[in-house]
Coordinates of C-alpha atoms in Angstrom, one line a residue:
Chain A
M1 CA 85.6 103.8 76.2
G2 CA 83.3 101.6 78.3
S3 CA 81.5 104.7 79.8
Y4 CA 81.0 106.1 76.2
I5 CA 79.2 102.9 75.2
I6 CA 77.0 103.0 78.3
G7 CA 76.1 106.6 77.6
V8 CA 75.1 105.6 74.0
N9 CA 72.9 102.8 75.4
I10 CA 71.2 105.1 77.9
I11 CA 70.3 107.5 75.2
S12 CA 69.0 104.8 73.0
A13 CA 67.0 103.3 75.9
L14 CA 65.6 106.8 76.6
F15 CA 64.5 107.2 73.0
I16 CA 62.9 103.8 73.1
S17 CA 61.1 104.7 76.4
I18 CA 59.9 108.0 74.9
S19 CA 58.6 106.2 71.9
A20 CA 56.9 103.6 74.1
I21 CA 55.3 106.4 76.2
I22 CA 54.0 108.1 73.1
V23 CA 52.5 104.8 72.0
F24 CA 51.0 104.2 75.5
V25 CA 49.6 107.7 75.7
R26 CA 47.8 107.1 72.5
L27 CA 46.5 103.8 73.8
Y28 CA 45.6 105.5 77.1
R29 CA 43.3 107.8 75.3
N30 CA 41.5 104.7 74.2
R31 CA 40.0 104.4 77.7
V32 CA 41.7 101.3 79.1
Q33 CA 44.4 103.5 80.6
Y34 CA 44.8 101.7 83.9
K35 CA 45.4 98.4 82.2
I36 CA 48.2 100.0 80.0
L37 CA 49.7 101.5 83.2
F38 CA 49.7 98.1 84.7
G39 CA 51.3 96.8 81.5
V40 CA 54.0 99.5 81.7
A41 CA 54.6 98.7 85.3
L42 CA 54.9 95.1 84.5
I43 CA 57.3 95.8 81.6
I44 CA 59.4 98.0 83.9
L45 CA 59.4 95.2 86.5
L46 CA 60.3 92.7 83.8
S47 CA 63.1 95.0 82.5
G48 CA 64.5 95.3 86.1
S49 CA 64.6 91.5 86.3
V50 CA 66.3 91.3 82.9
I51 CA 68.8 93.9 83.9
N52 CA 69.4 92.0 87.2
I53 CA 70.1 88.9 85.1
Y54 CA 72.5 90.9 83.0
Q55 CA 74.3 92.2 86.2
H56 CA 74.8 88.7 87.5
T57 CA 76.1 87.5 84.2
T58 CA 78.5 90.4 84.1
I59 CA 77.6 91.2 80.5
W60 CA 76.5 94.7 81.7
D61 CA 78.5 96.2 84.5
N62 CA 76.5 99.2 85.3
A63 CA 73.3 97.3 85.3
E64 CA 72.7 98.0 89.0
E65 CA 72.1 101.7 88.4
F66 CA 69.5 101.0 85.8
E67 CA 67.9 98.6 88.1
Q68 CA 67.6 101.3 90.8
I69 CA 66.2 103.8 88.2
L70 CA 63.7 101.2 87.0
S71 CA 62.5 100.5 90.6
I72 CA 62.1 104.2 91.3
L73 CA 60.0 104.6 88.0
F74 CA 57.9 101.5 88.8
L75 CA 56.5 102.8 92.1
P76 CA 54.6 106.0 90.9
I77 CA 53.4 104.2 87.8
I78 CA 51.9 101.3 89.7
I79 CA 50.3 103.8 92.2
F80 CA 48.9 105.8 89.4
A81 CA 47.6 102.7 87.7
I82 CA 45.9 101.6 90.9
Y83 CA 44.3 105.0 91.4
E84 CA 43.3 105.1 87.8
S85 CA 41.7 101.7 88.0
I86 CA 39.8 102.3 91.3
I87 CA 38.7 106.0 91.7
G88 CA 39.2 107.8 88.3
E89 CA 37.0 105.5 86.4
Q90 CA 34.2 105.9 89.0
L91 CA 34.5 109.6 89.0
R92 CA 34.3 109.8 85.3
R93 CA 31.2 107.6 85.3
R94 CA 29.5 109.8 87.9
I95 CA 30.2 113.0 86.0
K96 CA 28.9 111.4 82.8
S97 CA 25.8 110.2 84.5
E98 CA 25.2 113.6 86.1
Q99 CA 25.6 115.2 82.7
M100 CA 23.1 112.7 81.3
F101 CA 20.6 113.4 84.1
K102 CA 21.1 117.1 83.8
G103 CA 20.4 116.7 80.1
I104 CA 17.2 114.7 80.7
F105 CA 16.1 117.1 83.4
N106 CA 16.6 120.1 81.2
Q107 CA 15.7 118.9 77.8
T108 CA 12.5 117.0 78.6
F109 CA 9.3 118.5 77.2
S110 CA 7.6 118.5 80.5
F111 CA 8.1 121.3 83.1
V112 CA 9.9 119.8 86.1
G113 CA 10.6 121.6 89.3
L114 CA 12.0 120.5 92.7
L115 CA 10.4 122.0 95.7
D116 CA 11.6 121.9 99.3
G117 CA 9.4 120.5 102.1
E118 CA 7.8 123.9 102.5
G119 CA 6.8 124.3 98.9
R120 CA 9.5 126.7 97.9
L121 CA 11.0 126.2 94.5
L122 CA 14.6 125.0 94.4
E123 CA 15.2 123.9 90.9
A124 CA 13.3 124.3 87.6
N125 CA 14.2 122.7 84.3
S126 CA 15.1 124.9 81.3
T127 CA 11.8 123.9 79.5
A128 CA 10.0 125.6 82.4
C129 CA 12.3 128.5 82.6
D130 CA 12.3 129.2 78.9
F131 CA 8.5 129.0 78.9
I132 CA 8.2 132.0 81.3
G133 CA 11.5 133.7 80.6
Y134 CA 13.3 133.1 84.0
K135 CA 17.1 133.5 83.8
N136 CA 19.6 132.2 86.3
D137 CA 18.2 131.4 89.7
E138 CA 15.6 134.2 90.0
Y139 CA 13.0 131.8 91.2
R140 CA 15.1 130.2 93.9
K141 CA 13.5 129.9 97.3
V142 CA 10.3 131.6 96.1
F143 CA 7.0 129.9 97.3
F144 CA 5.9 128.0 94.2
P145 CA 2.4 129.6 93.8
E146 CA 4.1 133.0 93.9
T147 CA 6.3 132.3 90.9
R148 CA 5.5 133.9 87.6
W149 CA 3.9 130.8 86.0
W150 CA 0.8 131.5 88.1
E151 CA 0.7 135.3 88.1
H152 CA -2.3 135.4 85.7
S153 CA -4.9 133.8 88.0
S154 CA -5.5 134.1 91.8
E155 CA -7.8 131.2 91.5
E156 CA -5.1 128.9 90.1
R157 CA -2.7 130.1 92.8
K158 CA -5.3 129.1 95.5
K159 CA -5.7 125.7 93.9
L160 CA -1.9 125.1 93.8
T161 CA -1.6 126.1 97.5
G162 CA -4.2 123.6 98.3
A163 CA -2.4 120.9 96.2
I164 CA 0.9 121.6 97.9
D165 CA -0.8 121.2 101.3
Q166 CA -2.1 117.9 100.2
A167 CA 1.3 116.8 98.8
R168 CA 2.9 117.8 102.1
Q169 CA 0.6 115.3 103.8
G170 CA 2.1 112.6 101.6
K171 CA -0.5 112.4 98.8
T172 CA 0.2 112.5 95.1
V173 CA -1.9 115.2 93.5
R174 CA -2.8 115.6 89.9
Y175 CA -5.1 118.1 88.3
E176 CA -5.6 120.4 85.3
T177 CA -4.5 124.0 85.6
T178 CA -3.3 126.8 83.4
N179 CA 0.0 128.6 83.1
I180 CA 0.9 131.9 81.4
D181 CA 3.9 132.0 79.1
K182 CA 6.3 134.9 78.5
D183 CA 4.1 136.2 75.6
G184 CA 1.1 136.3 77.9
R185 CA -0.7 133.3 76.3
I186 CA -2.5 130.9 78.5
H187 CA -1.6 127.2 78.3
Y188 CA -3.5 124.2 79.6
I189 CA -1.2 122.2 82.0
D190 CA -1.6 118.8 83.4
L191 CA 0.1 119.3 86.8
S192 CA 1.2 116.7 89.3
L193 CA 2.8 117.0 92.7
K194 CA 4.7 114.1 94.2
P195 CA 6.3 113.9 97.6
I196 CA 9.9 112.5 98.1
F197 CA 10.5 110.7 101.4
D198 CA 13.9 110.2 103.2
S199 CA 14.8 106.9 104.8
G200 CA 13.0 108.1 108.0
N201 CA 9.8 108.5 105.9
N202 CA 9.9 112.2 106.3
I203 CA 9.0 114.4 103.3
I204 CA 12.1 116.2 102.2
N205 CA 11.1 117.4 98.7
L206 CA 8.2 117.7 96.4
I207 CA 8.5 117.1 92.6
A208 CA 6.3 119.3 90.5
E209 CA 5.7 118.1 86.9
G210 CA 3.6 120.0 84.3
R211 CA 2.7 118.8 80.9
D212 CA 1.5 121.3 78.3
F213 CA -1.6 119.7 76.7
T214 CA -3.1 122.9 75.3
E215 CA -3.3 121.4 71.8
I216 CA -5.0 118.3 73.1
K217 CA -7.3 120.5 75.2
L218 CA -8.1 122.8 72.3
T219 CA -8.7 119.8 70.1
R220 CA -10.9 118.3 72.8
L221 CA -12.8 121.5 73.3
E222 CA -13.2 121.7 69.5
L223 CA -14.3 118.1 69.5
E224 CA -16.8 118.9 72.3
K225 CA -18.1 121.8 70.4
H226 CA -18.6 119.6 67.4
K227 CA -20.1 117.0 69.5
K228 CA -22.4 119.6 71.1
N229 CA -23.2 120.9 67.6
L230 CA -23.9 117.4 66.5
E231 CA -26.1 116.7 69.5
D232 CA -27.9 120.0 68.8
I233 CA -28.5 119.0 65.2
V234 CA -29.6 115.5 66.3
D235 CA -31.9 117.1 68.9
K236 CA -33.2 119.5 66.4
R237 CA -33.8 116.8 63.8
T238 CA -35.3 114.6 66.4
L239 CA -37.7 117.4 67.4
E240 CA -38.5 118.1 63.8
L241 CA -39.1 114.4 63.2
K242 CA -41.3 114.3 66.4
T243 CA -43.2 117.3 65.3
A244 CA -43.7 115.8 61.8
I245 CA -44.9 112.6 63.4
E246 CA -47.2 114.5 65.7
E247 CA -48.5 116.4 62.7
L248 CA -49.0 113.2 60.8
H249 CA -50.8 111.8 63.8
T250 CA -53.0 114.8 64.1
K251 CA -53.7 114.7 60.3
N252 CA -54.4 111.0 60.6
E253 CA -56.8 111.7 63.5
A254 CA -58.5 114.5 61.5
L255 CA -58.7 112.2 58.6
N256 CA -60.3 109.5 60.8
E257 CA -62.7 112.1 62.2
K258 CA -63.6 113.2 58.7
N259 CA -64.1 109.6 57.7
T260 CA -66.4 109.1 60.7
I261 CA -68.2 112.3 59.7
I262 CA -68.5 111.1 56.1
N263 CA -69.8 107.8 57.3
E264 CA -72.3 109.5 59.6
Q265 CA -73.3 111.8 56.8
N266 CA -73.6 108.8 54.5
A267 CA -75.9 107.1 57.0
K268 CA -77.9 110.4 57.4
L269 CA -78.1 110.7 53.6
I270 CA -79.5 107.2 53.4
S271 CA -82.0 107.8 56.1
T272 CA -82.8 111.2 54.5
L273 CA -83.3 109.4 51.2
I274 CA -85.8 107.0 52.9
D275 CA -87.5 110.0 54.6
L276 CA -87.6 111.8 51.3
K277 CA -89.3 108.9 49.6
E278 CA -91.9 108.8 52.4
T279 CA -92.3 112.5 52.2
Q280 CA -92.6 112.3 48.5
A281 CA -95.5 109.8 48.9
Q282 CA -97.1 112.0 51.5
L283 CA -96.5 115.1 49.4
F284 CA -98.2 113.3 46.5
Q285 CA -101.2 112.6 48.7
S286 CA -101.2 116.2 50.2
E287 CA -100.8 117.7 46.7
K288 CA -103.9 115.7 45.6
M289 CA -105.8 117.1 48.6
A290 CA -104.5 120.6 48.1
S291 CA -105.6 120.8 44.5
L292 CA -108.9 119.3 45.4
G293 CA -109.1 121.9 48.1
V294 CA -108.6 124.8 45.7
L295 CA -111.1 123.2 43.4
T296 CA -113.7 122.6 46.1
A297 CA -113.5 126.1 47.5
G298 CA -114.5 127.5 44.2
V299 CA -117.1 124.8 43.5
A300 CA -118.6 125.2 47.0
H301 CA -119.0 129.0 46.5
E302 CA -120.6 128.5 43.1
I303 CA -123.0 125.8 44.4
N304 CA -123.8 127.7 47.6
N305 CA -125.0 130.8 45.8
P306 CA -127.7 129.0 43.8
L307 CA -128.6 126.9 46.8
N308 CA -129.0 130.2 48.7
Y309 CA -131.6 131.5 46.4
I310 CA -133.2 128.1 45.9
I311 CA -133.7 127.8 49.7
G312 CA -134.8 131.5 49.7
A313 CA -137.3 130.7 47.0
Y314 CA -138.5 127.6 48.9
E315 CA -139.0 129.7 52.0
G316 CA -140.9 132.4 50.0
L317 CA -143.1 129.8 48.3
K318 CA -143.9 128.1 51.6
Q319 CA -145.3 131.3 52.9
K320 CA -147.7 131.7 50.1
E321 CA -151.3 130.9 51.1
I322 CA -152.1 129.0 48.0
H323 CA -150.0 126.0 48.8
R324 CA -151.2 125.6 52.4
S325 CA -153.9 123.1 51.5
D326 CA -152.2 121.5 48.5
E327 CA -150.7 118.2 49.6
E328 CA -148.8 117.7 46.3
A329 CA -147.2 121.1 46.5
K330 CA -146.1 120.3 50.0
I331 CA -144.4 117.1 48.9
L332 CA -142.7 118.9 46.0
L333 CA -141.5 121.8 48.3
D334 CA -140.2 119.2 50.8
A335 CA -138.3 117.5 48.0
I336 CA -136.6 120.9 47.2
K337 CA -135.7 121.3 50.9
T338 CA -134.2 117.8 51.2
G339 CA -132.3 118.2 48.0
V340 CA -130.8 121.6 49.1
E341 CA -129.9 120.1 52.5
R342 CA -128.2 117.1 50.9
V343 CA -126.2 119.2 48.5
S344 CA -125.3 121.6 51.2
G345 CA -124.1 118.7 53.4
I346 CA -121.8 117.5 50.6
V347 CA -120.5 121.0 50.0
K348 CA -119.8 121.5 53.7
S349 CA -117.8 118.2 53.7
L350 CA -115.9 119.3 50.6
N351 CA -115.1 122.6 52.4
Q352 CA -113.0 120.7 54.9
F353 CA -110.3 120.5 52.2
S354 CA -110.2 124.2 51.6
R355 CA -109.9 125.0 55.3
N356 CA -107.4 127.7 55.9
T357 CA -107.9 128.4 59.6
P358 CA -104.9 129.6 61.6
A359 CA -103.0 127.0 63.7
D360 CA -105.4 125.9 66.5
N361 CA -103.9 125.6 69.9
E362 CA -106.6 124.0 71.9
E363 CA -105.8 121.2 74.3
C364 CA -107.3 118.0 73.0
N365 CA -107.8 115.3 75.5
I366 CA -107.9 112.2 73.3
H367 CA -109.5 109.9 75.9
E368 CA -112.4 112.4 76.4
I369 CA -112.8 112.9 72.7
I370 CA -113.0 109.1 72.0
D371 CA -115.6 108.8 74.9
D372 CA -117.6 111.7 73.4
S373 CA -117.6 110.0 70.0
L374 CA -118.7 106.7 71.5
V375 CA -121.7 108.5 73.2
M376 CA -122.6 110.0 69.8
L377 CA -122.5 106.6 68.2
Q378 CA -124.4 105.0 71.1
S379 CA -127.6 104.5 69.1
Q380 CA -125.7 102.6 66.3
L381 CA -123.7 100.5 68.8
N382 CA -126.7 99.4 70.9
N383 CA -126.1 96.0 72.4
R384 CA -124.7 94.8 69.0
I385 CA -121.1 95.8 69.5
Q386 CA -118.9 95.6 72.6
I387 CA -116.3 98.2 73.3
Y388 CA -112.9 97.3 75.0
K389 CA -110.9 100.2 76.2
N390 CA -107.3 100.0 77.1
Y391 CA -106.2 103.6 77.9
S392 CA -102.7 104.8 78.8
D393 CA -102.5 105.9 82.5
E394 CA -100.6 109.0 81.6
S395 CA -102.2 112.3 80.5
F396 CA -103.0 111.9 76.8
V397 CA -103.2 115.3 75.3
T398 CA -102.3 116.9 71.9
F399 CA -102.6 120.5 70.6
G400 CA -105.1 121.2 67.9
N401 CA -108.7 121.9 66.9
V402 CA -111.0 120.0 69.3
G403 CA -113.9 119.9 66.8
N404 CA -111.7 118.5 64.1
I405 CA -110.2 115.8 66.4
H406 CA -113.7 114.9 67.3
Q407 CA -114.5 114.5 63.7
V408 CA -111.5 112.2 63.2
F409 CA -112.4 109.7 65.9
L410 CA -116.2 109.9 65.2
N411 CA -115.4 109.0 61.6
I412 CA -113.0 106.1 62.4
L413 CA -115.3 104.7 65.0
S414 CA -118.3 105.1 62.7
N415 CA -116.4 103.2 60.0
A416 CA -115.5 100.4 62.5
E417 CA -119.2 100.2 63.5
Q418 CA -120.3 100.0 59.9
A419 CA -117.8 97.3 59.1
I420 CA -119.4 95.0 61.6
N421 CA -122.5 93.4 60.1
E422 CA -124.2 91.8 63.0
K423 CA -122.4 91.3 66.4
G424 CA -118.8 92.2 67.0
K425 CA -116.2 94.0 69.0
I426 CA -114.1 97.2 68.9
W427 CA -110.8 97.5 70.8
I428 CA -109.4 100.9 71.6
K429 CA -105.8 101.0 72.8
T430 CA -103.8 104.2 73.6
T431 CA -100.0 104.3 74.2
K432 CA -97.1 106.8 73.9
N433 CA -93.6 106.9 72.5
D434 CA -91.1 109.6 72.8
N435 CA -92.9 112.2 70.7
H436 CA -96.3 110.8 69.8
L437 CA -99.6 109.6 71.1
I438 CA -100.6 106.3 69.5
I439 CA -104.2 105.3 69.2
K440 CA -105.1 101.9 67.8
I441 CA -108.8 101.2 66.9
T442 CA -109.4 97.6 65.9
D443 CA -112.7 96.1 64.8
S444 CA -113.8 92.6 64.2
G445 CA -115.5 93.6 60.9
K446 CA -115.4 92.4 57.4
G447 CA -112.0 94.0 56.7
I448 CA -110.7 95.8 53.6
E449 CA -109.3 94.2 50.4
K450 CA -105.6 94.7 49.9
D451 CA -106.1 96.6 46.6
A452 CA -108.5 98.9 48.3
I453 CA -106.4 99.8 51.3
T454 CA -104.2 102.3 49.4
K455 CA -107.3 104.0 48.0
I456 CA -109.4 104.4 51.2
T457 CA -108.1 108.0 51.9
D458 CA -108.8 109.1 48.4
P459 CA -111.7 111.5 48.1
F460 CA -115.0 110.0 46.9
Y461 CA -113.7 106.4 47.3
T462 CA -116.3 104.3 49.1
T463 CA -117.3 100.7 49.4
K464 CA -120.5 101.6 51.1
D465 CA -123.9 101.2 49.4
P466 CA -125.0 104.3 47.4
G467 CA -126.4 107.0 49.6
K468 CA -124.7 105.6 52.7
G469 CA -121.4 107.3 52.4
T470 CA -119.9 110.1 50.3
G471 CA -116.3 108.7 50.2
L472 CA -115.1 111.9 51.8
G473 CA -114.9 110.7 55.5
L474 CA -111.4 109.2 55.6
S475 CA -109.9 111.7 53.2
I476 CA -111.1 114.5 55.5
V477 CA -109.7 112.5 58.5
F478 CA -106.4 112.1 56.7
G479 CA -106.3 115.9 56.0
I480 CA -107.0 116.8 59.6
I481 CA -104.4 114.4 60.9
K482 CA -101.8 115.8 58.5
E483 CA -102.7 119.3 59.6
H484 CA -102.0 118.3 63.2
G485 CA -98.6 116.8 62.2
G486 CA -99.7 113.2 62.7
S487 CA -100.0 110.1 60.6
L488 CA -102.7 107.5 59.8
E489 CA -102.1 103.8 59.0
F490 CA -104.3 100.9 58.2
E491 CA -103.9 97.1 58.7
S492 CA -106.6 94.8 57.6
E493 CA -107.5 91.2 56.9
V494 CA -110.6 90.3 55.0
N495 CA -113.3 88.7 57.3
K496 CA -111.1 89.3 60.4
G497 CA -111.1 93.0 60.9
T498 CA -109.2 96.2 60.5
T499 CA -106.8 98.1 62.7
V500 CA -106.5 101.9 62.3
T501 CA -103.5 103.5 63.9
V502 CA -103.5 107.2 64.5
M503 CA -100.4 109.0 65.6
L504 CA -100.5 112.6 66.9
P505 CA -97.7 114.7 68.3
K506 CA -97.5 114.7 72.1
K507 CA -98.2 118.0 73.9
E508 CA -94.9 119.0 75.5
Chain B
M1 CA -144.3 145.9 66.5
N2 CA -146.3 147.2 63.6
I3 CA -143.2 148.9 62.2
K4 CA -140.8 146.3 60.7
P5 CA -137.1 146.8 61.4
K6 CA -135.1 148.1 58.5
I7 CA -132.1 146.1 57.4
L8 CA -129.6 146.4 54.5
Y9 CA -128.6 143.4 52.4
V10 CA -125.7 143.7 49.8
D11 CA -125.0 141.0 47.3
D12 CA -123.7 141.3 43.7
E13 CA -126.1 138.5 42.5
E14 CA -129.5 139.9 41.9
L15 CA -131.4 136.6 42.5
N16 CA -130.0 136.5 46.0
T17 CA -131.1 140.0 46.9
T18 CA -134.5 139.5 45.3
V19 CA -135.3 136.2 47.0
F20 CA -133.8 137.5 50.3
Q21 CA -136.1 140.5 50.2
L22 CA -139.2 138.4 49.5
T23 CA -138.4 135.8 52.1
F24 CA -138.0 138.3 54.9
S25 CA -140.6 140.7 53.7
K26 CA -143.0 139.7 56.5
V27 CA -140.4 140.3 59.2
F28 CA -138.1 143.0 58.0
E29 CA -138.1 145.9 55.6
V30 CA -135.1 144.8 53.5
L31 CA -133.2 147.4 51.5
T32 CA -130.8 145.8 48.9
A33 CA -127.8 146.9 46.9
D34 CA -125.7 145.0 44.3
S35 CA -122.4 146.6 45.4
G36 CA -120.7 148.2 48.4
V37 CA -120.7 151.6 46.8
K38 CA -124.5 151.5 46.3
G39 CA -124.9 150.0 49.8
M40 CA -123.0 153.0 51.2
E41 CA -125.2 155.4 49.3
I42 CA -128.4 153.8 50.7
F43 CA -127.0 153.6 54.2
N44 CA -126.0 157.3 54.2
N45 CA -129.5 158.3 53.1
D46 CA -131.4 156.2 55.6
P47 CA -130.6 156.5 59.3
D48 CA -133.2 154.0 60.2
I49 CA -131.2 151.0 59.0
K50 CA -130.7 148.8 62.1
F51 CA -128.6 145.8 60.7
V52 CA -126.3 145.2 57.7
I53 CA -125.8 141.9 56.0
S54 CA -123.3 141.6 53.1
D55 CA -121.9 139.0 50.8
M56 CA -118.2 138.5 51.1
R57 CA -116.8 138.2 47.6
M58 CA -117.9 141.0 45.4
P59 CA -116.2 143.0 42.7
V60 CA -114.4 146.4 43.6
M61 CA -115.1 146.2 47.3
N62 CA -115.5 143.0 49.3
G63 CA -117.9 142.5 52.2
L64 CA -115.5 143.3 55.0
E65 CA -114.2 146.5 53.3
F66 CA -117.8 147.6 52.9
I67 CA -118.6 146.8 56.5
R68 CA -115.6 148.8 57.7
K69 CA -116.8 151.8 55.8
I70 CA -120.2 151.5 57.4
K71 CA -118.5 151.2 60.8
N72 CA -116.5 154.4 60.1
R73 CA -119.8 156.1 59.6
C74 CA -121.7 154.5 62.5
A75 CA -119.6 152.5 64.8
H76 CA -122.3 150.7 66.8
I77 CA -124.4 149.3 63.9
P78 CA -124.4 145.4 64.0
C79 CA -123.1 143.8 60.8
S80 CA -122.8 140.3 59.5
I81 CA -121.4 138.4 56.5
L82 CA -123.4 135.9 54.5
S83 CA -121.1 133.9 52.2
G84 CA -120.8 130.7 50.2
Y85 CA -117.1 130.4 51.4
Q86 CA -115.9 128.6 54.5
E87 CA -114.7 131.1 57.1
S88 CA -111.2 132.5 56.3
P89 CA -108.6 133.9 58.7
E90 CA -109.7 137.4 57.7
I91 CA -113.3 136.6 58.7
L92 CA -112.2 135.1 62.0
N93 CA -110.2 138.2 62.7
A94 CA -113.2 140.4 62.0
L95 CA -115.3 138.2 64.4
N96 CA -112.7 138.6 67.2
N97 CA -112.5 142.4 66.7
G98 CA -116.3 142.7 66.8
E99 CA -116.4 144.2 63.3
I100 CA -119.1 141.5 62.5
V101 CA -121.4 139.9 65.1
D102 CA -121.7 136.6 63.2
Y103 CA -120.6 134.8 60.1
L104 CA -123.5 133.1 58.1
M105 CA -123.1 130.4 55.5
K106 CA -125.0 130.1 52.3
P107 CA -127.5 128.5 51.8
F108 CA -129.0 130.7 54.6
D109 CA -131.1 129.4 57.5
K110 CA -134.1 131.7 57.7
K111 CA -134.8 131.2 61.4
A112 CA -131.1 131.7 62.3
I113 CA -131.0 135.0 60.5
E114 CA -134.3 136.2 62.0
Q115 CA -133.0 135.4 65.5
L116 CA -129.6 137.0 65.0
V117 CA -131.0 140.2 63.6
L118 CA -133.8 140.5 66.2
K119 CA -131.4 139.8 69.0
H120 CA -129.0 142.6 68.0
I121 CA -131.7 145.1 67.1
N122 CA -133.3 144.6 70.5
S123 CA -130.0 144.9 72.4
T124 CA -129.1 148.2 70.6
T125 CA -132.6 149.7 70.9
G126 CA -132.8 148.6 74.5
N127 CA -129.7 150.7 75.3

């Protein structure tokens, strides 16, 4: 009976143990398995102790057997718990970490490769392999530059070989290169090579890392293109602006020049206006002379013809015997002759106005001509008038008609002489400017009234006593000087004297 | 010298020719005409004419035109103009060309004309 009860107890204890194991297994899966195992071991140990108590208290006779079973069970559980707690945990962690690193290695966006010390490829991550289409370990132990990533360009292969050499010397190399993908497209890659040293400082591996920055590169290229475009546009605009400024500058200069020209022309216009007024005055005088010339030419001819036969008749009568002894007839005949000669003289003077001789080109030495005139006037000058000559040292020559120029100076000097009543002086001074000979003849005579000075070159104007002058002298002088391209001026003060200034063109 | 030299004087004013003829009657035999045309007629009919004097301004033919016709006929005959006008470029030209030997102004100078004519007649007859 007793053994039956024990059997029942064992079975129930077995069920309880199985249930406990199930519970523990479930707990075990919750990661703290070695602590549970330790717990189980402790419970078993505790149970053994309880059973031992029962044995000694004789409540349970067969307790010793259970105690032995429990001690046999305890040993493997405690060993397993110890193992689990020390090694198993560590192993699981390492596997986990390896998986994690493998994941990082393969799933990163960068291309990562591990090279041996000689530059041969040992590992490549799946990003890199997928890029080119490598499967399995096709690439293993292949010299890195000879892998398919570089098969598009010998130049890039050469650059990589150089970079590997540098990395093998312990340097970290980084540069921009290109890779080809499995579809044949070129990608821009930022490649770096880094050496890995062992504890003895020897290079055991090289890490190759490539970052695809094609998009950035393209964007950058695009950006550069735009920048270049922009620069071109700016340059073009700047140039246009510069050209426009230059044009403006040129126009401004042209405008300034035109302004200067206008100013110059304005000045010229003013001086022309002044000249014009002078010319007008001279023209007025010349016109007066010219009309008088036309008139006198006709008048002279009409007078000369009757004079011709009057003088002829006089000559004829003189030859007649009957008048030879008649004194009265002689006086009357002489009167005819004197009258004819006087009229003829006036007509000859008048003819000076109608002169139409071609341009005379004789050399006129003014100093000689003045001296000649003084000789001719010698009888009138006598000891009454002193002559002071102040002649220019240079040659003093104009072109013209020698006879006419004689007439000019003879007339002016004769007027000077006649202006001096008793004793007096005449000064003759000759000078030159750029284009003209200037002759000043000054007398210490009675002078000319202001009102008269504008009229003295008018024909028939005279202040001399009747019979002493015709009033034609100075108007003839004026005509001759005009014909020679010169000018005539008078300055006078009553009772002090008169200065006549003659200007004649210099012979070139 | 008992034969007076024959000269021709042409002037459109009759008083001039008449007085001229009378004045010089003792020295020259003066033939006169009142126009160039008549002067030409007289000249053509009388080869003894030794000197020609003509007025300048006359109707139809002026003095120089008349003298040129005379010169066409007889190139070496000395001629002169006696005029009331001052010398003109045309006259000066004729003087330079030798068409006329001198230019005389009215009123005439008896002695000057006598000297001129005698000088030229003697030089031509002397040749």
